[in-house]
PDB file of C-alpha atoms and ligand atoms in Angstrom:
ATOM      1  CA  ALA A  25     -27.319  26.318  -0.334  1.00 53.00           C
ATOM      2  CA  MET A  26     -26.146  25.313  -3.824  1.00 58.00           C
ATOM      3  CA  LEU A  27     -22.274  24.718  -4.454  1.00 59.00           C
ATOM      4  CA  ALA A  28     -20.192  26.336  -6.905  1.00 60.00           C
ATOM      5  CA  PRO A  29     -19.187  22.933  -8.694  1.00 64.00           C
ATOM      6  CA  GLY A  30     -15.496  22.733  -8.695  1.00 70.00           C
ATOM      7  CA  GLY A  31     -14.797  24.304  -5.661  1.00 86.00           C
ATOM      8  CA  ARG A  32     -13.348  22.360  -2.439  1.00 96.00           C
ATOM      9  CA  PRO A  33     -15.998  23.420  -0.125  1.00 97.00           C
ATOM     10  CA  LEU A  34     -14.719  20.729   2.634  1.00 98.00           C
ATOM     11  CA  ALA A  35     -11.312  22.179   3.048  1.00 98.00           C
ATOM     12  CA  GLY A  36     -10.294  22.703   6.437  1.00 97.00           C
ATOM     13  CA  ARG A  37     -12.596  19.761   7.341  1.00 98.00           C
ATOM     14  CA  HIS A  38     -11.425  16.463   8.893  1.00 98.00           C
ATOM     15  CA  ALA A  39     -13.914  13.666   7.992  1.00 99.00           C
ATOM     16  CA  LEU A  40     -13.165   9.646   9.714  1.00 99.00           C
ATOM     17  CA  VAL A  41     -14.816   7.360   7.103  1.00 99.00           C
ATOM     18  CA  THR A  42     -15.090   3.444   8.194  1.00 98.00           C
ATOM     19  CA  ALA A  43     -15.034   1.037   5.031  1.00 98.00           C
ATOM     20  CA  GLY A  44     -15.224  -3.085   4.329  1.00 98.00           C
ATOM     21  CA  PRO A  45     -15.997  -6.005   6.628  1.00 98.00           C
ATOM     22  CA  THR A  46     -14.048  -6.930   9.617  1.00 98.00           C
ATOM     23  CA  HIS A  47     -12.704 -10.201  10.618  1.00 98.00           C
ATOM     24  CA  GLU A  48     -13.234 -11.627  13.534  1.00 98.00           C
ATOM     25  CA  PRO A  49     -10.719 -14.129  14.698  1.00 98.00           C
ATOM     26  CA  ILE A  50     -11.486 -17.438  16.067  1.00 98.00           C
ATOM     27  CA  ASP A  51      -8.162 -19.462  16.329  1.00 98.00           C
ATOM     28  CA  PRO A  52      -4.497 -18.237  14.728  1.00 97.00           C
ATOM     29  CA  VAL A  53      -5.795 -19.436  11.147  1.00 98.00           C
ATOM     30  CA  ARG A  54      -9.298 -19.131  11.148  1.00 98.00           C
ATOM     31  CA  TYR A  55     -11.821 -15.894  11.393  1.00 98.00           C
ATOM     32  CA  ILE A  56     -15.916 -14.962  11.031  1.00 98.00           C
ATOM     33  CA  ALA A  57     -16.533 -12.634   8.271  1.00 97.00           C
ATOM     34  CA  ASN A  58     -18.966 -10.903   6.322  1.00 94.00           C
ATOM     35  CA  ARG A  59     -19.526  -9.781   2.249  1.00 90.00           C
ATOM     36  CA  SER A  60     -18.636  -5.877   2.272  1.00 92.00           C
ATOM     37  CA  SER A  61     -16.229  -5.357  -0.381  1.00 94.00           C
ATOM     38  CA  GLY A  62     -15.613  -2.376   0.832  1.00 96.00           C
ATOM     39  CA  LYS A  63     -16.433  -0.411  -2.394  1.00 95.00           C
ATOM     40  CA  GLN A  64     -18.970   1.837  -1.127  1.00 95.00           C
ATOM     41  CA  GLY A  65     -17.019   2.910   1.794  1.00 97.00           C
ATOM     42  CA  TYR A  66     -13.920   3.559  -0.198  1.00 98.00           C
ATOM     43  CA  ALA A  67     -15.795   5.812  -2.435  1.00 97.00           C
ATOM     44  CA  ILE A  68     -17.292   8.319   0.310  1.00 98.00           C
ATOM     45  CA  ALA A  69     -13.736   8.690   1.463  1.00 98.00           C
ATOM     46  CA  ALA A  70     -12.236   9.380  -2.841  1.00 98.00           C
ATOM     47  CA  ALA A  71     -15.422  11.592  -2.869  1.00 98.00           C
ATOM     48  CA  LEU A  72     -14.987  13.305   0.129  1.00 98.00           C
ATOM     49  CA  ALA A  73     -10.905  14.182  -0.189  1.00 98.00           C
ATOM     50  CA  ALA A  74     -12.344  15.275  -3.697  1.00 97.00           C
ATOM     51  CA  LEU A  75     -14.385  18.213  -2.162  1.00 98.00           C
ATOM     52  CA  GLY A  76     -11.356  19.363  -0.019  1.00 98.00           C
ATOM     53  CA  ALA A  77     -11.710  17.052   2.846  1.00 98.00           C
ATOM     54  CA  ARG A  78      -8.668  15.785   4.662  1.00 98.00           C
ATOM     55  CA  VAL A  79      -9.556  12.165   4.916  1.00 98.00           C
ATOM     56  CA  THR A  80      -9.045   9.262   7.372  1.00 99.00           C
ATOM     57  CA  LEU A  81     -10.430   5.888   6.037  1.00 99.00           C
ATOM     58  CA  VAL A  82     -10.206   2.913   8.595  1.00 99.00           C
ATOM     59  CA  SER A  83     -10.650   0.060   6.441  1.00 98.00           C
ATOM     60  CA  GLY A  84     -11.284  -3.276   7.862  1.00 98.00           C
ATOM     61  CA  PRO A  85      -9.659  -6.461   5.511  1.00 98.00           C
ATOM     62  CA  VAL A  86     -10.282  -5.842   1.520  1.00 98.00           C
ATOM     63  CA  MET A  87      -9.479  -6.080  -1.988  1.00 96.00           C
ATOM     64  CA  LEU A  88      -9.232  -2.219  -3.200  1.00 98.00           C
ATOM     65  CA  PRO A  89      -6.361  -0.088  -3.539  1.00 97.00           C
ATOM     66  CA  ASP A  90      -5.938   2.938  -0.811  1.00 97.00           C
ATOM     67  CA  PRO A  91      -8.016   6.325  -2.621  1.00 96.00           C
ATOM     68  CA  PRO A  92      -5.317   9.096  -3.897  1.00 93.00           C
ATOM     69  CA  GLY A  93      -4.996  11.503  -1.150  1.00 94.00           C
ATOM     70  CA  VAL A  94      -6.527   9.736   1.796  1.00 98.00           C
ATOM     71  CA  THR A  95      -4.707   8.433   4.669  1.00 98.00           C
ATOM     72  CA  ALA A  96      -6.200   4.791   5.201  1.00 98.00           C
ATOM     73  CA  VAL A  97      -5.485   2.953   8.806  1.00 98.00           C
ATOM     74  CA  ARG A  98      -5.869  -0.849   7.811  1.00 98.00           C
ATOM     75  CA  VAL A  99      -7.694  -2.971  10.890  1.00 98.00           C
ATOM     76  CA  GLU A 100      -9.037  -6.708  10.955  1.00 98.00           C
ATOM     77  CA  SER A 101     -11.286  -6.688  14.314  1.00 98.00           C
ATOM     78  CA  ALA A 102     -14.210  -4.343  15.430  1.00 98.00           C
ATOM     79  CA  ARG A 103     -12.208  -3.803  18.468  1.00 98.00           C
ATOM     80  CA  GLU A 104      -9.163  -2.543  16.337  1.00 98.00           C
ATOM     81  CA  MET A 105     -11.386  -0.667  14.143  1.00 98.00           C
ATOM     82  CA  LEU A 106     -12.896   1.342  16.885  1.00 98.00           C
ATOM     83  CA  ALA A 107      -9.785   2.298  18.551  1.00 98.00           C
ATOM     84  CA  ALA A 108      -8.490   3.247  15.144  1.00 99.00           C
ATOM     85  CA  CYS A 109     -11.620   5.327  14.832  1.00 99.00           C
ATOM     86  CA  GLU A 110     -10.993   7.369  18.521  1.00 98.00           C
ATOM     87  CA  ALA A 111      -7.285   7.521  17.424  1.00 98.00           C
ATOM     88  CA  ALA A 112      -8.024   9.660  14.464  1.00 98.00           C
ATOM     89  CA  LEU A 113     -10.252  12.070  16.404  1.00 98.00           C
ATOM     90  CA  PRO A 114     -11.179  14.880  16.604  1.00 98.00           C
ATOM     91  CA  ALA A 115     -12.952  14.905  13.056  1.00 98.00           C
ATOM     92  CA  ASP A 116     -15.321  17.333  11.459  1.00 98.00           C
ATOM     93  CA  ILE A 117     -17.549  14.560   9.777  1.00 99.00           C
ATOM     94  CA  ALA A 118     -17.837  10.392  10.465  1.00 99.00           C
ATOM     95  CA  VAL A 119     -19.403   8.385   7.840  1.00 98.00           C
ATOM     96  CA  MET A 120     -19.461   4.949   9.263  1.00 98.00           C
ATOM     97  CA  ALA A 121     -19.701   2.623   5.989  1.00 97.00           C
ATOM     98  CA  ALA A 122     -18.059   0.016   7.452  1.00 98.00           C
ATOM     99  CA  ALA A 123     -20.387  -3.563   8.032  1.00 97.00           C
ATOM    100  CA  VAL A 124     -18.941  -4.276  11.446  1.00 98.00           C
ATOM    101  CA  ALA A 125     -19.374  -7.568  12.610  1.00 98.00           C
ATOM    102  CA  ASP A 126     -22.319  -7.443  15.415  1.00 97.00           C
ATOM    103  CA  TRP A 127     -20.207 -10.436  17.355  1.00 98.00           C
ATOM    104  CA  ARG A 128     -17.242 -11.629  17.825  1.00 98.00           C
ATOM    105  CA  VAL A 129     -15.667 -15.271  19.271  1.00 98.00           C
ATOM    106  CA  ALA A 130     -15.810 -15.156  22.862  1.00 98.00           C
ATOM    107  CA  ARG A 131     -12.271 -16.219  23.359  1.00 97.00           C
ATOM    108  CA  GLU A 132      -9.846 -16.339  20.575  1.00 96.00           C
ATOM    109  CA  ALA A 133      -7.744 -19.234  21.136  1.00 96.00           C
ATOM    110  CA  THR A 134      -4.261 -18.925  21.267  1.00 97.00           C
ATOM    111  CA  GLN A 135      -3.367 -22.191  19.271  1.00 97.00           C
ATOM    112  CA  LYS A 136      -5.215 -23.778  16.367  1.00 96.00           C
ATOM    113  CA  LEU A 137      -8.068 -25.519  17.232  1.00 95.00           C
ATOM    114  CA  LYS A 138      -7.269 -29.643  16.327  1.00 94.00           C
ATOM    115  CA  LYS A 139      -9.918 -32.041  14.834  1.00 92.00           C
ATOM    116  CA  GLU A 140      -9.557 -34.593  17.600  1.00 90.00           C
ATOM    117  CA  PRO A 141     -10.678 -38.239  16.433  1.00 92.00           C
ATOM    118  CA  GLY A 142     -13.968 -38.637  17.543  1.00 92.00           C
ATOM    119  CA  ALA A 143     -14.055 -35.200  19.491  1.00 91.00           C
ATOM    120  CA  ALA A 144     -17.753 -33.600  18.640  1.00 93.00           C
ATOM    121  CA  ALA A 145     -17.694 -29.884  16.617  1.00 93.00           C
ATOM    122  CA  PRO A 146     -16.497 -26.902  18.639  1.00 92.00           C
ATOM    123  CA  VAL A 147     -19.521 -24.544  19.673  1.00 94.00           C
ATOM    124  CA  LEU A 148     -18.637 -21.161  19.433  1.00 96.00           C
ATOM    125  CA  GLU A 149     -19.717 -18.777  22.538  1.00 98.00           C
ATOM    126  CA  MET A 150     -20.094 -15.289  20.824  1.00 98.00           C
ATOM    127  CA  ALA A 151     -19.583 -11.970  22.398  1.00 98.00           C
ATOM    128  CA  LEU A 152     -21.036  -8.302  21.606  1.00 98.00           C
ATOM    129  CA  ASN A 153     -18.658  -6.342  19.902  1.00 98.00           C
ATOM    130  CA  PRO A 154     -18.759  -2.257  20.356  1.00 98.00           C
ATOM    131  CA  ASP A 155     -20.935  -0.464  18.492  1.00 98.00           C
ATOM    132  CA  ILE A 156     -18.549   1.910  16.981  1.00 98.00           C
ATOM    133  CA  LEU A 157     -21.293   4.579  15.372  1.00 98.00           C
ATOM    134  CA  ALA A 158     -23.039   4.350  18.434  1.00 98.00           C
ATOM    135  CA  THR A 159     -20.133   5.567  20.423  1.00 98.00           C
ATOM    136  CA  LEU A 160     -18.715   7.846  18.199  1.00 98.00           C
ATOM    137  CA  SER A 161     -22.028   9.884  18.412  1.00 98.00           C
ATOM    138  CA  ARG A 162     -22.182  10.012  22.098  1.00 98.00           C
ATOM    139  CA  HIS A 163     -17.948  10.899  22.239  1.00 98.00           C
ATOM    140  CA  ALA A 164     -16.580  13.659  24.489  1.00 98.00           C
ATOM    141  CA  GLN A 165     -15.193  14.963  20.822  1.00 98.00           C
ATOM    142  CA  ARG A 166     -18.325  13.437  18.571  1.00 98.00           C
ATOM    143  CA  PRO A 167     -17.715  14.703  15.570  1.00 98.00           C
ATOM    144  CA  GLY A 168     -20.228  17.556  14.314  1.00 98.00           C
ATOM    145  CA  LEU A 169     -21.682  15.645  11.612  1.00 98.00           C
ATOM    146  CA  VAL A 170     -21.832  11.868  12.003  1.00 99.00           C
ATOM    147  CA  VAL A 171     -23.770   9.757   9.270  1.00 98.00           C
ATOM    148  CA  GLY A 172     -24.548   5.717   9.648  1.00 98.00           C
ATOM    149  CA  PHE A 173     -25.447   3.133   7.355  1.00 97.00           C
ATOM    150  CA  ALA A 174     -28.342   0.875   7.691  1.00 94.00           C
ATOM    151  CA  ALA A 175     -27.787  -2.655   5.694  1.00 87.00           C
ATOM    152  CA  GLU A 176     -31.913  -4.147   5.986  1.00 92.00           C
ATOM    153  CA  THR A 177     -33.621  -6.851   3.783  1.00 90.00           C
ATOM    154  CA  GLU A 178     -36.764  -5.482   4.847  1.00 94.00           C
ATOM    155  CA  LYS A 179     -38.789  -2.496   6.288  1.00 95.00           C
ATOM    156  CA  VAL A 180     -35.693  -0.311   5.088  1.00 95.00           C
ATOM    157  CA  VAL A 181     -37.076   3.052   5.858  1.00 95.00           C
ATOM    158  CA  GLN A 182     -38.663   2.188   9.369  1.00 96.00           C
ATOM    159  CA  HIS A 183     -35.607   0.436  10.570  1.00 97.00           C
ATOM    160  CA  ALA A 184     -33.111   3.139   9.245  1.00 97.00           C
ATOM    161  CA  THR A 185     -35.405   5.563  11.182  1.00 97.00           C
ATOM    162  CA  GLU A 186     -34.927   3.637  14.237  1.00 97.00           C
ATOM    163  CA  LYS A 187     -31.399   3.229  14.090  1.00 97.00           C
ATOM    164  CA  ARG A 188     -31.042   6.824  13.365  1.00 98.00           C
ATOM    165  CA  LEU A 189     -32.829   7.301  16.784  1.00 98.00           C
ATOM    166  CA  ARG A 190     -31.338   4.550  19.108  1.00 97.00           C
ATOM    167  CA  LYS A 191     -27.566   4.994  17.517  1.00 97.00           C
ATOM    168  CA  GLY A 192     -27.437   9.200  18.204  1.00 98.00           C
ATOM    169  CA  CYS A 193     -25.991   9.838  14.929  1.00 98.00           C
ATOM    170  CA  ASP A 194     -27.679  12.768  12.649  1.00 98.00           C
ATOM    171  CA  TRP A 195     -27.815  10.875   9.276  1.00 98.00           C
ATOM    172  CA  ILE A 196     -28.610   7.610   7.658  1.00 98.00           C
ATOM    173  CA  VAL A 197     -27.815   6.009   4.675  1.00 97.00           C
ATOM    174  CA  ALA A 198     -30.254   3.284   4.435  1.00 96.00           C
ATOM    175  CA  ASN A 199     -29.600   0.486   2.408  1.00 89.00           C
ATOM    176  CA  ASP A 200     -31.764  -2.386   0.690  1.00 86.00           C
ATOM    177  CA  VAL A 201     -29.099  -5.056   0.584  1.00 83.00           C
ATOM    178  CA  SER A 202     -31.731  -8.042  -0.088  1.00 81.00           C
ATOM    179  CA  GLY A 203     -30.589  -7.934  -3.888  1.00 71.00           C
ATOM    180  CA  ASP A 204     -26.823  -8.193  -4.680  1.00 71.00           C
ATOM    181  CA  VAL A 205     -25.358  -4.629  -3.288  1.00 68.00           C
ATOM    182  CA  MET A 206     -22.989  -6.562  -1.179  1.00 71.00           C
ATOM    183  CA  GLY A 207     -19.737  -6.608  -3.952  1.00 70.00           C
ATOM    184  CA  GLY A 208     -21.913  -4.966  -6.165  1.00 79.00           C
ATOM    185  CA  GLU A 209     -21.670  -1.824  -8.360  1.00 86.00           C
ATOM    186  CA  ARG A 210     -24.834  -0.291  -7.816  1.00 87.00           C
ATOM    187  CA  ASN A 211     -27.099   1.084  -4.274  1.00 88.00           C
ATOM    188  CA  THR A 212     -30.317   2.006  -3.782  1.00 90.00           C
ATOM    189  CA  VAL A 213     -30.297   4.210  -0.622  1.00 94.00           C
ATOM    190  CA  HIS A 214     -32.292   6.379   1.565  1.00 96.00           C
ATOM    191  CA  LEU A 215     -30.924   9.631   3.350  1.00 98.00           C
ATOM    192  CA  VAL A 216     -32.847   9.502   6.638  1.00 98.00           C
ATOM    193  CA  THR A 217     -32.548  12.924   8.330  1.00 98.00           C
ATOM    194  CA  ALA A 218     -34.206  15.216  11.467  1.00 97.00           C
ATOM    195  CA  GLU A 219     -36.391  16.514   8.471  1.00 96.00           C
ATOM    196  CA  GLY A 220     -37.202  13.620   6.781  1.00 96.00           C
ATOM    197  CA  VAL A 221     -36.521  10.427   4.067  1.00 96.00           C
ATOM    198  CA  GLU A 222     -35.047  10.987   0.600  1.00 96.00           C
ATOM    199  CA  ASP A 223     -35.329   8.640  -1.753  1.00 95.00           C
ATOM    200  CA  TRP A 224     -32.573   8.258  -3.781  1.00 95.00           C
ATOM    201  CA  PRO A 225     -32.624   6.671  -7.815  1.00 94.00           C
ATOM    202  CA  GLU A 226     -30.744   3.454  -8.038  1.00 93.00           C
ATOM    203  CA  LEU A 227     -27.039   4.735  -8.843  1.00 94.00           C
ATOM    204  CA  PRO A 228     -23.592   3.473  -9.293  1.00 94.00           C
ATOM    205  CA  LYS A 229     -22.156   3.383  -5.555  1.00 92.00           C
ATOM    206  CA  SER A 230     -19.521   6.121  -7.279  1.00 95.00           C
ATOM    207  CA  GLU A 231     -22.378   8.608  -7.502  1.00 97.00           C
ATOM    208  CA  VAL A 232     -23.790   7.937  -4.348  1.00 96.00           C
ATOM    209  CA  ALA A 233     -20.555   8.623  -2.658  1.00 97.00           C
ATOM    210  CA  GLU A 234     -20.520  11.737  -4.821  1.00 98.00           C
ATOM    211  CA  ARG A 235     -23.953  12.823  -3.890  1.00 98.00           C
ATOM    212  CA  LEU A 236     -23.556  12.247  -0.333  1.00 98.00           C
ATOM    213  CA  ALA A 237     -20.226  14.355  -0.298  1.00 98.00           C
ATOM    214  CA  ARG A 238     -21.774  17.171  -1.800  1.00 98.00           C
ATOM    215  CA  ARG A 239     -24.680  16.820   0.545  1.00 98.00           C
ATOM    216  CA  ILE A 240     -22.508  16.614   3.732  1.00 98.00           C
ATOM    217  CA  ALA A 241     -20.646  20.160   2.198  1.00 98.00           C
ATOM    218  CA  GLU A 242     -23.750  21.705   1.917  1.00 97.00           C
ATOM    219  CA  ALA A 243     -24.703  20.153   5.325  1.00 97.00           C
ATOM    220  CA  MET A 244     -21.339  21.590   6.420  1.00 95.00           C
ATOM    221  CA  ALA A 245     -21.620  25.363   4.645  1.00 93.00           C
TER     222      ALA A 245
HETATM  223  N1  CTP B  30     -21.803   0.042  13.126  1.00 86.18           N
HETATM  224  C1  CTP B  30     -20.991  -0.023  14.027  1.00 86.18           C
HETATM  225  N2  CTP B  30     -20.254  -0.793  15.583  1.00 86.18           N
HETATM  226  C2  CTP B  30     -21.338  -2.102  15.148  1.00 86.18           C
HETATM  227  C3  CTP B  30     -22.110  -2.021  14.326  1.00 86.18           C
HETATM  228  C4  CTP B  30     -22.593  -1.805  13.139  1.00 86.18           C
HETATM  229  O1  CTP B  30     -20.260   1.314  13.898  1.00 86.18           O
HETATM  230  N3  CTP B  30     -20.784  -2.607  15.983  1.00 86.18           N
HETATM  231  C5  CTP B  30     -22.369   0.733  12.123  1.00 86.18           C
HETATM  232  C6  CTP B  30     -22.454   0.544  11.079  1.00 86.18           C
HETATM  233  O2  CTP B  30     -21.121   1.216  10.355  1.00 86.18           O
HETATM  234  C7  CTP B  30     -23.314   1.080   9.834  1.00 86.18           C
HETATM  235  C8  CTP B  30     -24.468   1.573  11.471  1.00 86.18           C
HETATM  236  O3  CTP B  30     -24.006   0.813  12.612  1.00 86.18           O
HETATM  237  O4  CTP B  30     -23.447   2.268   9.627  1.00 86.18           O
HETATM  238  C9  CTP B  30     -25.197   0.372  11.047  1.00 86.18           C
HETATM  239  O5  CTP B  30     -25.148  -1.406  11.088  1.00 86.18           O
HETATM  240  P1  CTP B  30     -26.219  -2.206  11.266  1.00 86.18           P
HETATM  241  O6  CTP B  30     -25.693  -3.379  10.880  1.00 86.18           O
HETATM  242  O7  CTP B  30     -26.887  -1.970   9.822  1.00 86.18           O
HETATM  243  O8  CTP B  30     -26.961  -2.199  12.404  1.00 86.18           O
HETATM  244  P2  CTP B  30     -27.063  -2.685  13.779  1.00 86.18           P
HETATM  245  O9  CTP B  30     -27.173  -1.704  14.691  1.00 86.18           O
HETATM  246  O10 CTP B  30     -25.874  -3.794  14.047  1.00 86.18           O
HETATM  247  O11 CTP B  30     -28.576  -3.519  13.628  1.00 86.18           O
HETATM  248  P3  CTP B  30     -28.807  -4.946  12.823  1.00 86.18           P
HETATM  249  O12 CTP B  30     -27.175  -5.371  12.462  1.00 86.18           O
HETATM  250  O13 CTP B  30     -28.800  -6.127  13.901  1.00 86.18           O
HETATM  251  O14 CTP B  30     -29.388  -4.485  11.897  1.00 86.18           O
HETATM  252 CA1   CA B  31     -24.981  -5.657  12.221  1.00 86.18          CA
END
């Protein structure tokens, strides 16, 4: 159904959004991170709030101000992000735009690693992080509409279609990150649903967010 412009079609709905990178500690002064700026996720949180939703934004470390009208929860690691998401349930809508680190350092050192004279460089053993999107998609309190992102550098739609089934989410926003998307202002995405694939034109991240929020409002109507 088409929505009247200017309405608040998501009034009374709770939307959970993740954004930004995660930081995975090595020792008290070092961490592993990625290039996510958080811009796309923050824009989605703002766009859902503009349509009337109550929005909880669980954000990794980013240089962005909290969007107006949004409850922001700041976290660092993937495990903290999962805990904050579960604490925010129940939600009607979940949009997982965070670039969650796939791995963390298996044993975080409690003291700063020291460069002993003559010693070899340390080898970091990694452990698999929890998958927040897959966990929420199979959660006892699963949100009614779960939307994931897929950052891909090749075979974008094919990988995203496989990811949608593997993770158990409803939609995947497939994102071609082979260019300067990470940190940039524009995004080219494909919306993968059970019904098929919508190719969206290259748009500013703010317009990708507004279009996705409207699409979500239509699906919830
Ligand atoms: N995601 C998540 N928790 C993780 C890893 C990813 O919630 N530990 C979410 C992301 O927020 C995104 C989706 O899963 O919505 C896909 O992330 P992506 O990195 O593209 O997929 P992966 O399954 O991690 O596969 P790969 O990185 O190998 O492509
Ligand atoms: Ca990943």
